[in-house]
PDB file of N, CA and C in Angstrom:
ATOM      1  N   UNK A   5      14.886 108.117 -16.470  1.00  0.00           N
ATOM      2  CA  UNK A   5      13.971 107.023 -16.222  1.00  0.00           C
ATOM      3  C   UNK A   5      13.012 107.414 -15.104  1.00  0.00           C
ATOM      4  N   UNK A   6      11.856 106.782 -15.116  1.00  0.00           N
ATOM      5  CA  UNK A   6      10.846 107.055 -14.106  1.00  0.00           C
ATOM      6  C   UNK A   6      11.251 106.393 -12.798  1.00  0.00           C
ATOM      7  N   UNK A   7      11.116 107.123 -11.692  1.00  0.00           N
ATOM      8  CA  UNK A   7      11.399 106.562 -10.372  1.00  0.00           C
ATOM      9  C   UNK A   7      10.186 106.813  -9.496  1.00  0.00           C
ATOM     10  N   UNK A   8       9.618 105.764  -9.000  1.00  0.00           N
ATOM     11  CA  UNK A   8       8.475 105.929  -8.108  1.00  0.00           C
ATOM     12  C   UNK A   8       7.363 104.954  -8.422  1.00  0.00           C
ATOM     13  N   UNK A   9       6.187 105.270  -7.922  1.00  0.00           N
ATOM     14  CA  UNK A   9       5.034 104.405  -8.123  1.00  0.00           C
ATOM     15  C   UNK A   9       4.614 104.417  -9.590  1.00  0.00           C
ATOM     16  N   UNK A  10       4.053 103.322 -10.074  1.00  0.00           N
ATOM     17  CA  UNK A  10       3.608 103.275 -11.469  1.00  0.00           C
ATOM     18  C   UNK A  10       2.614 104.398 -11.786  1.00  0.00           C
ATOM     19  N   UNK A  11       2.757 104.961 -12.957  1.00  0.00           N
ATOM     20  CA  UNK A  11       1.868 106.016 -13.441  1.00  0.00           C
ATOM     21  C   UNK A  11       1.265 105.546 -14.758  1.00  0.00           C
ATOM     22  N   UNK A  12      -0.037 105.663 -14.889  1.00  0.00           N
ATOM     23  CA  UNK A  12      -0.655 105.311 -16.166  1.00  0.00           C
ATOM     24  C   UNK A  12      -1.180 106.577 -16.824  1.00  0.00           C
ATOM     25  N   UNK A  13      -1.270 106.516 -18.126  1.00  0.00           N
ATOM     26  CA  UNK A  13      -1.740 107.662 -18.914  1.00  0.00           C
ATOM     27  C   UNK A  13      -0.974 108.933 -18.568  1.00  0.00           C
ATOM     28  N   UNK A  14       0.347 108.841 -18.610  1.00  0.00           N
ATOM     29  CA  UNK A  14       1.207 109.975 -18.308  1.00  0.00           C
ATOM     30  C   UNK A  14       1.073 111.070 -19.360  1.00  0.00           C
ATOM     31  N   UNK A  15       1.494 112.264 -18.976  1.00  0.00           N
ATOM     32  CA  UNK A  15       1.605 113.363 -19.935  1.00  0.00           C
ATOM     33  C   UNK A  15       2.842 114.178 -19.595  1.00  0.00           C
ATOM     34  N   UNK A  16       3.508 114.627 -20.626  1.00  0.00           N
ATOM     35  CA  UNK A  16       4.708 115.456 -20.527  1.00  0.00           C
ATOM     36  C   UNK A  16       4.337 116.833 -21.046  1.00  0.00           C
ATOM     37  N   UNK A  17       4.746 117.887 -20.339  1.00  0.00           N
ATOM     38  CA  UNK A  17       4.400 119.236 -20.772  1.00  0.00           C
ATOM     39  C   UNK A  17       5.607 120.164 -20.683  1.00  0.00           C
ATOM     40  N   UNK A  18       5.642 121.133 -21.586  1.00  0.00           N
ATOM     41  CA  UNK A  18       6.653 122.181 -21.567  1.00  0.00           C
ATOM     42  C   UNK A  18       6.129 123.357 -22.372  1.00  0.00           C
ATOM     43  N   UNK A  19       6.863 124.469 -22.292  1.00  0.00           N
ATOM     44  CA  UNK A  19       6.529 125.659 -23.077  1.00  0.00           C
ATOM     45  C   UNK A  19       7.713 126.039 -23.934  1.00  0.00           C
ATOM     46  N   UNK A  20       7.454 126.330 -25.196  1.00  0.00           N
ATOM     47  CA  UNK A  20       8.486 126.842 -26.079  1.00  0.00           C
ATOM     48  C   UNK A  20       8.692 128.321 -25.789  1.00  0.00           C
ATOM     49  N   UNK A  21       9.901 128.804 -25.983  1.00  0.00           N
ATOM     50  CA  UNK A  21      10.198 130.210 -25.714  1.00  0.00           C
ATOM     51  C   UNK A  21      10.439 131.025 -26.978  1.00  0.00           C
ATOM     52  N   UNK A  22      10.583 130.361 -28.126  1.00  0.00           N
ATOM     53  CA  UNK A  22      10.966 131.090 -29.330  1.00  0.00           C
ATOM     54  C   UNK A  22       9.977 131.012 -30.472  1.00  0.00           C
ATOM     55  N   UNK A  23       8.714 130.694 -30.204  1.00  0.00           N
ATOM     56  CA  UNK A  23       7.712 130.640 -31.262  1.00  0.00           C
ATOM     57  C   UNK A  23       7.680 129.334 -32.032  1.00  0.00           C
ATOM     58  N   UNK A  24       8.304 128.284 -31.491  1.00  0.00           N
ATOM     59  CA  UNK A  24       8.334 126.991 -32.166  1.00  0.00           C
ATOM     60  C   UNK A  24       6.946 126.360 -32.213  1.00  0.00           C
ATOM     61  N   UNK A  25       6.777 125.486 -33.184  1.00  0.00           N
ATOM     62  CA  UNK A  25       5.508 124.778 -33.344  1.00  0.00           C
ATOM     63  C   UNK A  25       5.803 123.336 -33.736  1.00  0.00           C
ATOM     64  N   UNK A  26       5.183 122.383 -33.034  1.00  0.00           N
ATOM     65  CA  UNK A  26       5.375 120.956 -33.331  1.00  0.00           C
ATOM     66  C   UNK A  26       4.804 120.657 -34.712  1.00  0.00           C
ATOM     67  N   UNK A  27       5.622 120.041 -35.564  1.00  0.00           N
ATOM     68  CA  UNK A  27       5.163 119.613 -36.888  1.00  0.00           C
ATOM     69  C   UNK A  27       4.877 118.116 -36.908  1.00  0.00           C
ATOM     70  N   UNK A  28       5.691 117.334 -36.185  1.00  0.00           N
ATOM     71  CA  UNK A  28       5.548 115.877 -36.147  1.00  0.00           C
ATOM     72  C   UNK A  28       6.172 115.375 -34.854  1.00  0.00           C
ATOM     73  N   UNK A  29       5.510 114.442 -34.197  1.00  0.00           N
ATOM     74  CA  UNK A  29       6.018 113.876 -32.948  1.00  0.00           C
ATOM     75  C   UNK A  29       5.824 112.370 -32.982  1.00  0.00           C
ATOM     76  N   UNK A  30       6.792 111.623 -32.434  1.00  0.00           N
ATOM     77  CA  UNK A  30       6.649 110.169 -32.383  1.00  0.00           C
ATOM     78  C   UNK A  30       6.741 109.678 -30.939  1.00  0.00           C
ATOM     79  N   UNK A  31       6.127 108.534 -30.705  1.00  0.00           N
ATOM     80  CA  UNK A  31       6.028 107.847 -29.409  1.00  0.00           C
ATOM     81  C   UNK A  31       5.129 108.570 -28.407  1.00  0.00           C
ATOM     82  N   UNK A  32       4.149 109.294 -28.920  1.00  0.00           N
ATOM     83  CA  UNK A  32       3.163 109.973 -28.096  1.00  0.00           C
ATOM     84  C   UNK A  32       2.216 110.752 -28.997  1.00  0.00           C
ATOM     85  N   UNK A  33       1.288 111.451 -28.385  1.00  0.00           N
ATOM     86  CA  UNK A  33       0.345 112.302 -29.121  1.00  0.00           C
ATOM     87  C   UNK A  33       0.473 113.713 -28.563  1.00  0.00           C
ATOM     88  N   UNK A  34       0.694 114.686 -29.433  1.00  0.00           N
ATOM     89  CA  UNK A  34       0.921 116.041 -28.957  1.00  0.00           C
ATOM     90  C   UNK A  34      -0.269 116.953 -29.210  1.00  0.00           C
ATOM     91  N   UNK A  35      -0.395 117.936 -28.340  1.00  0.00           N
ATOM     92  CA  UNK A  35      -1.318 119.039 -28.561  1.00  0.00           C
ATOM     93  C   UNK A  35      -0.559 120.301 -28.170  1.00  0.00           C
ATOM     94  N   UNK A  36      -0.840 121.383 -28.859  1.00  0.00           N
ATOM     95  CA  UNK A  36      -0.140 122.626 -28.595  1.00  0.00           C
ATOM     96  C   UNK A  36      -1.111 123.790 -28.688  1.00  0.00           C
ATOM     97  N   UNK A  37      -1.073 124.655 -27.680  1.00  0.00           N
ATOM     98  CA  UNK A  37      -1.838 125.895 -27.667  1.00  0.00           C
ATOM     99  C   UNK A  37      -0.845 127.006 -27.405  1.00  0.00           C
ATOM    100  N   UNK A  38      -0.602 127.819 -28.422  1.00  0.00           N
ATOM    101  CA  UNK A  38       0.426 128.856 -28.288  1.00  0.00           C
ATOM    102  C   UNK A  38       1.775 128.204 -28.056  1.00  0.00           C
ATOM    103  N   UNK A  39       2.459 128.621 -27.003  1.00  0.00           N
ATOM    104  CA  UNK A  39       3.776 128.073 -26.673  1.00  0.00           C
ATOM    105  C   UNK A  39       3.696 126.788 -25.860  1.00  0.00           C
ATOM    106  N   UNK A  40       2.524 126.484 -25.308  1.00  0.00           N
ATOM    107  CA  UNK A  40       2.371 125.351 -24.388  1.00  0.00           C
ATOM    108  C   UNK A  40       2.121 124.040 -25.130  1.00  0.00           C
ATOM    109  N   UNK A  41       2.968 123.054 -24.848  1.00  0.00           N
ATOM    110  CA  UNK A  41       2.892 121.738 -25.492  1.00  0.00           C
ATOM    111  C   UNK A  41       2.567 120.685 -24.444  1.00  0.00           C
ATOM    112  N   UNK A  42       1.700 119.760 -24.813  1.00  0.00           N
ATOM    113  CA  UNK A  42       1.430 118.598 -23.958  1.00  0.00           C
ATOM    114  C   UNK A  42       1.527 117.357 -24.825  1.00  0.00           C
ATOM    115  N   UNK A  43       2.260 116.367 -24.331  1.00  0.00           N
ATOM    116  CA  UNK A  43       2.398 115.081 -25.010  1.00  0.00           C
ATOM    117  C   UNK A  43       1.759 114.027 -24.129  1.00  0.00           C
ATOM    118  N   UNK A  44       0.823 113.294 -24.694  1.00  0.00           N
ATOM    119  CA  UNK A  44       0.161 112.196 -23.990  1.00  0.00           C
ATOM    120  C   UNK A  44       0.777 110.881 -24.415  1.00  0.00           C
ATOM    121  N   UNK A  45       0.647 109.888 -23.545  1.00  0.00           N
ATOM    122  CA  UNK A  45       1.199 108.555 -23.810  1.00  0.00           C
ATOM    123  C   UNK A  45       0.565 107.923 -25.039  1.00  0.00           C
ATOM    124  N   UNK A  46       1.357 107.111 -25.726  1.00  0.00           N
ATOM    125  CA  UNK A  46       0.839 106.250 -26.789  1.00  0.00           C
ATOM    126  C   UNK A  46       0.312 104.971 -26.130  1.00  0.00           C
ATOM    127  N   UNK A  47      -0.460 104.192 -26.865  1.00  0.00           N
ATOM    128  CA  UNK A  47      -1.008 102.952 -26.302  1.00  0.00           C
ATOM    129  C   UNK A  47       0.081 102.027 -25.767  1.00  0.00           C
ATOM    130  N   UNK A  48       1.205 101.928 -26.461  1.00  0.00           N
ATOM    131  CA  UNK A  48       2.234 100.956 -26.107  1.00  0.00           C
ATOM    132  C   UNK A  48       3.170 101.438 -24.997  1.00  0.00           C
ATOM    133  N   UNK A  49       3.102 102.711 -24.590  1.00  0.00           N
ATOM    134  CA  UNK A  49       3.980 103.184 -23.518  1.00  0.00           C
ATOM    135  C   UNK A  49       3.193 103.949 -22.446  1.00  0.00           C
ATOM    136  N   UNK A  50       1.936 103.559 -22.262  1.00  0.00           N
ATOM    137  CA  UNK A  50       1.031 104.314 -21.387  1.00  0.00           C
ATOM    138  C   UNK A  50       1.339 104.172 -19.902  1.00  0.00           C
ATOM    139  N   UNK A  51       2.004 103.091 -19.479  1.00  0.00           N
ATOM    140  CA  UNK A  51       2.273 102.901 -18.054  1.00  0.00           C
ATOM    141  C   UNK A  51       3.763 103.062 -17.792  1.00  0.00           C
ATOM    142  N   UNK A  52       4.078 103.915 -16.820  1.00  0.00           N
ATOM    143  CA  UNK A  52       5.464 104.098 -16.386  1.00  0.00           C
ATOM    144  C   UNK A  52       5.664 103.312 -15.104  1.00  0.00           C
ATOM    145  N   UNK A  53       6.537 102.313 -15.158  1.00  0.00           N
ATOM    146  CA  UNK A  53       6.917 101.559 -13.964  1.00  0.00           C
ATOM    147  C   UNK A  53       8.252 102.091 -13.482  1.00  0.00           C
ATOM    148  N   UNK A  54       8.623 101.780 -12.248  1.00  0.00           N
ATOM    149  CA  UNK A  54       9.906 102.203 -11.712  1.00  0.00           C
ATOM    150  C   UNK A  54      11.015 101.754 -12.666  1.00  0.00           C
ATOM    151  N   UNK A  55      11.842 102.684 -13.116  1.00  0.00           N
ATOM    152  CA  UNK A  55      12.936 102.390 -14.031  1.00  0.00           C
ATOM    153  C   UNK A  55      12.581 102.491 -15.509  1.00  0.00           C
ATOM    154  N   UNK A  56      11.321 102.772 -15.827  1.00  0.00           N
ATOM    155  CA  UNK A  56      10.900 102.880 -17.225  1.00  0.00           C
ATOM    156  C   UNK A  56      11.530 104.107 -17.885  1.00  0.00           C
ATOM    157  N   UNK A  57      11.963 103.924 -19.113  1.00  0.00           N
ATOM    158  CA  UNK A  57      12.457 105.024 -19.931  1.00  0.00           C
ATOM    159  C   UNK A  57      11.544 105.139 -21.142  1.00  0.00           C
ATOM    160  N   UNK A  58      11.060 106.342 -21.401  1.00  0.00           N
ATOM    161  CA  UNK A  58      10.256 106.610 -22.590  1.00  0.00           C
ATOM    162  C   UNK A  58      11.031 107.597 -23.446  1.00  0.00           C
ATOM    163  N   UNK A  59      11.272 107.227 -24.675  1.00  0.00           N
ATOM    164  CA  UNK A  59      11.940 108.125 -25.607  1.00  0.00           C
ATOM    165  C   UNK A  59      10.920 108.654 -26.589  1.00  0.00           C
ATOM    166  N   UNK A  60      10.939 109.938 -26.791  1.00  0.00           N
ATOM    167  CA  UNK A  60      10.091 110.526 -27.820  1.00  0.00           C
ATOM    168  C   UNK A  60      10.904 111.579 -28.541  1.00  0.00           C
ATOM    169  N   UNK A  61      10.422 111.951 -29.676  1.00  0.00           N
ATOM    170  CA  UNK A  61      11.113 112.968 -30.453  1.00  0.00           C
ATOM    171  C   UNK A  61      10.116 113.744 -31.272  1.00  0.00           C
ATOM    172  N   UNK A  62      10.565 114.862 -31.801  1.00  0.00           N
ATOM    173  CA  UNK A  62       9.669 115.663 -32.618  1.00  0.00           C
ATOM    174  C   UNK A  62      10.455 116.519 -33.590  1.00  0.00           C
ATOM    175  N   UNK A  63       9.766 116.939 -34.607  1.00  0.00           N
ATOM    176  CA  UNK A  63      10.252 117.949 -35.540  1.00  0.00           C
ATOM    177  C   UNK A  63       9.384 119.168 -35.331  1.00  0.00           C
ATOM    178  N   UNK A  64      10.005 120.332 -35.350  1.00  0.00           N
ATOM    179  CA  UNK A  64       9.258 121.564 -35.120  1.00  0.00           C
ATOM    180  C   UNK A  64       9.697 122.632 -36.109  1.00  0.00           C
ATOM    181  N   UNK A  65       8.827 123.582 -36.302  1.00  0.00           N
ATOM    182  CA  UNK A  65       9.177 124.758 -37.088  1.00  0.00           C
ATOM    183  C   UNK A  65       9.482 125.890 -36.116  1.00  0.00           C
ATOM    184  N   UNK A  66      10.294 126.843 -36.579  1.00  0.00           N
ATOM    185  CA  UNK A  66      10.670 127.963 -35.729  1.00  0.00           C
ATOM    186  C   UNK A  66      10.852 129.201 -36.602  1.00  0.00           C
ATOM    187  N   UNK A  67      10.406 130.359 -36.120  1.00  0.00           N
ATOM    188  CA  UNK A  67      10.576 131.577 -36.898  1.00  0.00           C
ATOM    189  C   UNK A  67      12.004 132.119 -36.855  1.00  0.00           C
ATOM    190  N   UNK A  68      12.850 131.549 -36.038  1.00  0.00           N
ATOM    191  CA  UNK A  68      14.238 131.999 -35.902  1.00  0.00           C
ATOM    192  C   UNK A  68      15.065 130.912 -35.277  1.00  0.00           C
ATOM    193  N   UNK A  69      16.043 131.304 -34.488  1.00  0.00           N
ATOM    194  CA  UNK A  69      16.867 130.337 -33.779  1.00  0.00           C
ATOM    195  C   UNK A  69      16.047 129.704 -32.664  1.00  0.00           C
ATOM    196  N   UNK A  70      15.896 128.374 -32.681  1.00  0.00           N
ATOM    197  CA  UNK A  70      15.080 127.721 -31.655  1.00  0.00           C
ATOM    198  C   UNK A  70      15.680 127.895 -30.259  1.00  0.00           C
ATOM    199  N   UNK A  71      14.812 128.045 -29.290  1.00  0.00           N
ATOM    200  CA  UNK A  71      15.220 128.126 -27.888  1.00  0.00           C
ATOM    201  C   UNK A  71      14.957 126.780 -27.223  1.00  0.00           C
ATOM    202  N   UNK A  72      15.878 126.345 -26.389  1.00  0.00           N
ATOM    203  CA  UNK A  72      15.710 125.078 -25.675  1.00  0.00           C
ATOM    204  C   UNK A  72      14.782 125.309 -24.479  1.00  0.00           C
ATOM    205  N   UNK A  73      13.710 124.536 -24.365  1.00  0.00           N
ATOM    206  CA  UNK A  73      12.840 124.685 -23.190  1.00  0.00           C
ATOM    207  C   UNK A  73      13.637 124.422 -21.914  1.00  0.00           C
ATOM    208  N   UNK A  74      13.312 125.146 -20.851  1.00  0.00           N
ATOM    209  CA  UNK A  74      14.097 124.994 -19.627  1.00  0.00           C
ATOM    210  C   UNK A  74      13.352 124.299 -18.490  1.00  0.00           C
ATOM    211  N   UNK A  75      12.119 123.872 -18.731  1.00  0.00           N
ATOM    212  CA  UNK A  75      11.371 123.186 -17.688  1.00  0.00           C
ATOM    213  C   UNK A  75      10.380 122.209 -18.312  1.00  0.00           C
ATOM    214  N   UNK A  76      10.299 121.032 -17.722  1.00  0.00           N
ATOM    215  CA  UNK A  76       9.375 119.994 -18.169  1.00  0.00           C
ATOM    216  C   UNK A  76       8.623 119.456 -16.957  1.00  0.00           C
ATOM    217  N   UNK A  77       7.397 119.012 -17.165  1.00  0.00           N
ATOM    218  CA  UNK A  77       6.653 118.328 -16.106  1.00  0.00           C
ATOM    219  C   UNK A  77       6.122 117.006 -16.646  1.00  0.00           C
ATOM    220  N   UNK A  78       6.035 116.018 -15.771  1.00  0.00           N
ATOM    221  CA  UNK A  78       5.370 114.752 -16.065  1.00  0.00           C
ATOM    222  C   UNK A  78       4.219 114.647 -15.074  1.00  0.00           C
ATOM    223  N   UNK A  79       3.006 114.562 -15.606  1.00  0.00           N
ATOM    224  CA  UNK A  79       1.795 114.542 -14.770  1.00  0.00           C
ATOM    225  C   UNK A  79       1.797 115.698 -13.765  1.00  0.00           C
ATOM    226  N   UNK A  80       2.294 116.855 -14.217  1.00  0.00           N
ATOM    227  CA  UNK A  80       2.285 118.057 -13.385  1.00  0.00           C
ATOM    228  C   UNK A  80       3.441 118.207 -12.424  1.00  0.00           C
ATOM    229  N   UNK A  81       4.360 117.223 -12.373  1.00  0.00           N
ATOM    230  CA  UNK A  81       5.505 117.259 -11.457  1.00  0.00           C
ATOM    231  C   UNK A  81       6.753 117.608 -12.262  1.00  0.00           C
ATOM    232  N   UNK A  82       7.490 118.610 -11.795  1.00  0.00           N
ATOM    233  CA  UNK A  82       8.729 119.025 -12.474  1.00  0.00           C
ATOM    234  C   UNK A  82       9.705 117.863 -12.541  1.00  0.00           C
ATOM    235  N   UNK A  83      10.336 117.701 -13.703  1.00  0.00           N
ATOM    236  CA  UNK A  83      11.295 116.614 -13.867  1.00  0.00           C
ATOM    237  C   UNK A  83      12.601 117.140 -14.447  1.00  0.00           C
ATOM    238  N   UNK A  84      13.652 116.324 -14.333  1.00  0.00           N
ATOM    239  CA  UNK A  84      14.933 116.653 -14.918  1.00  0.00           C
ATOM    240  C   UNK A  84      14.953 116.114 -16.341  1.00  0.00           C
ATOM    241  N   UNK A  85      15.841 116.663 -17.144  1.00  0.00           N
ATOM    242  CA  UNK A  85      15.879 116.248 -18.543  1.00  0.00           C
ATOM    243  C   UNK A  85      17.277 116.428 -19.105  1.00  0.00           C
ATOM    244  N   UNK A  86      17.490 115.796 -20.262  1.00  0.00           N
ATOM    245  CA  UNK A  86      18.738 115.941 -21.007  1.00  0.00           C
ATOM    246  C   UNK A  86      18.368 116.377 -22.423  1.00  0.00           C
ATOM    247  N   UNK A  87      18.639 117.638 -22.759  1.00  0.00           N
ATOM    248  CA  UNK A  87      18.262 118.111 -24.124  1.00  0.00           C
ATOM    249  C   UNK A  87      19.118 117.478 -25.194  1.00  0.00           C
TER     250      UNK A  87
END
């Protein structure tokens, strides 16, 4: 959950390590350049208030065994996650 001052128009970013590519994502809008993925807020979840939880998911393609990303940022700040 988000802890801190309200954030509007958040974005979540990470890099894939195994050549994965986003095929479909829900609860946000994704863009991907190479291994780098950025997810922007949807209209209905654009503001993060203290204690807000945003759930999103995606389907991806992979040329082999998918690798779990090991770092995520929200608005450029490193965050913890549960894969």
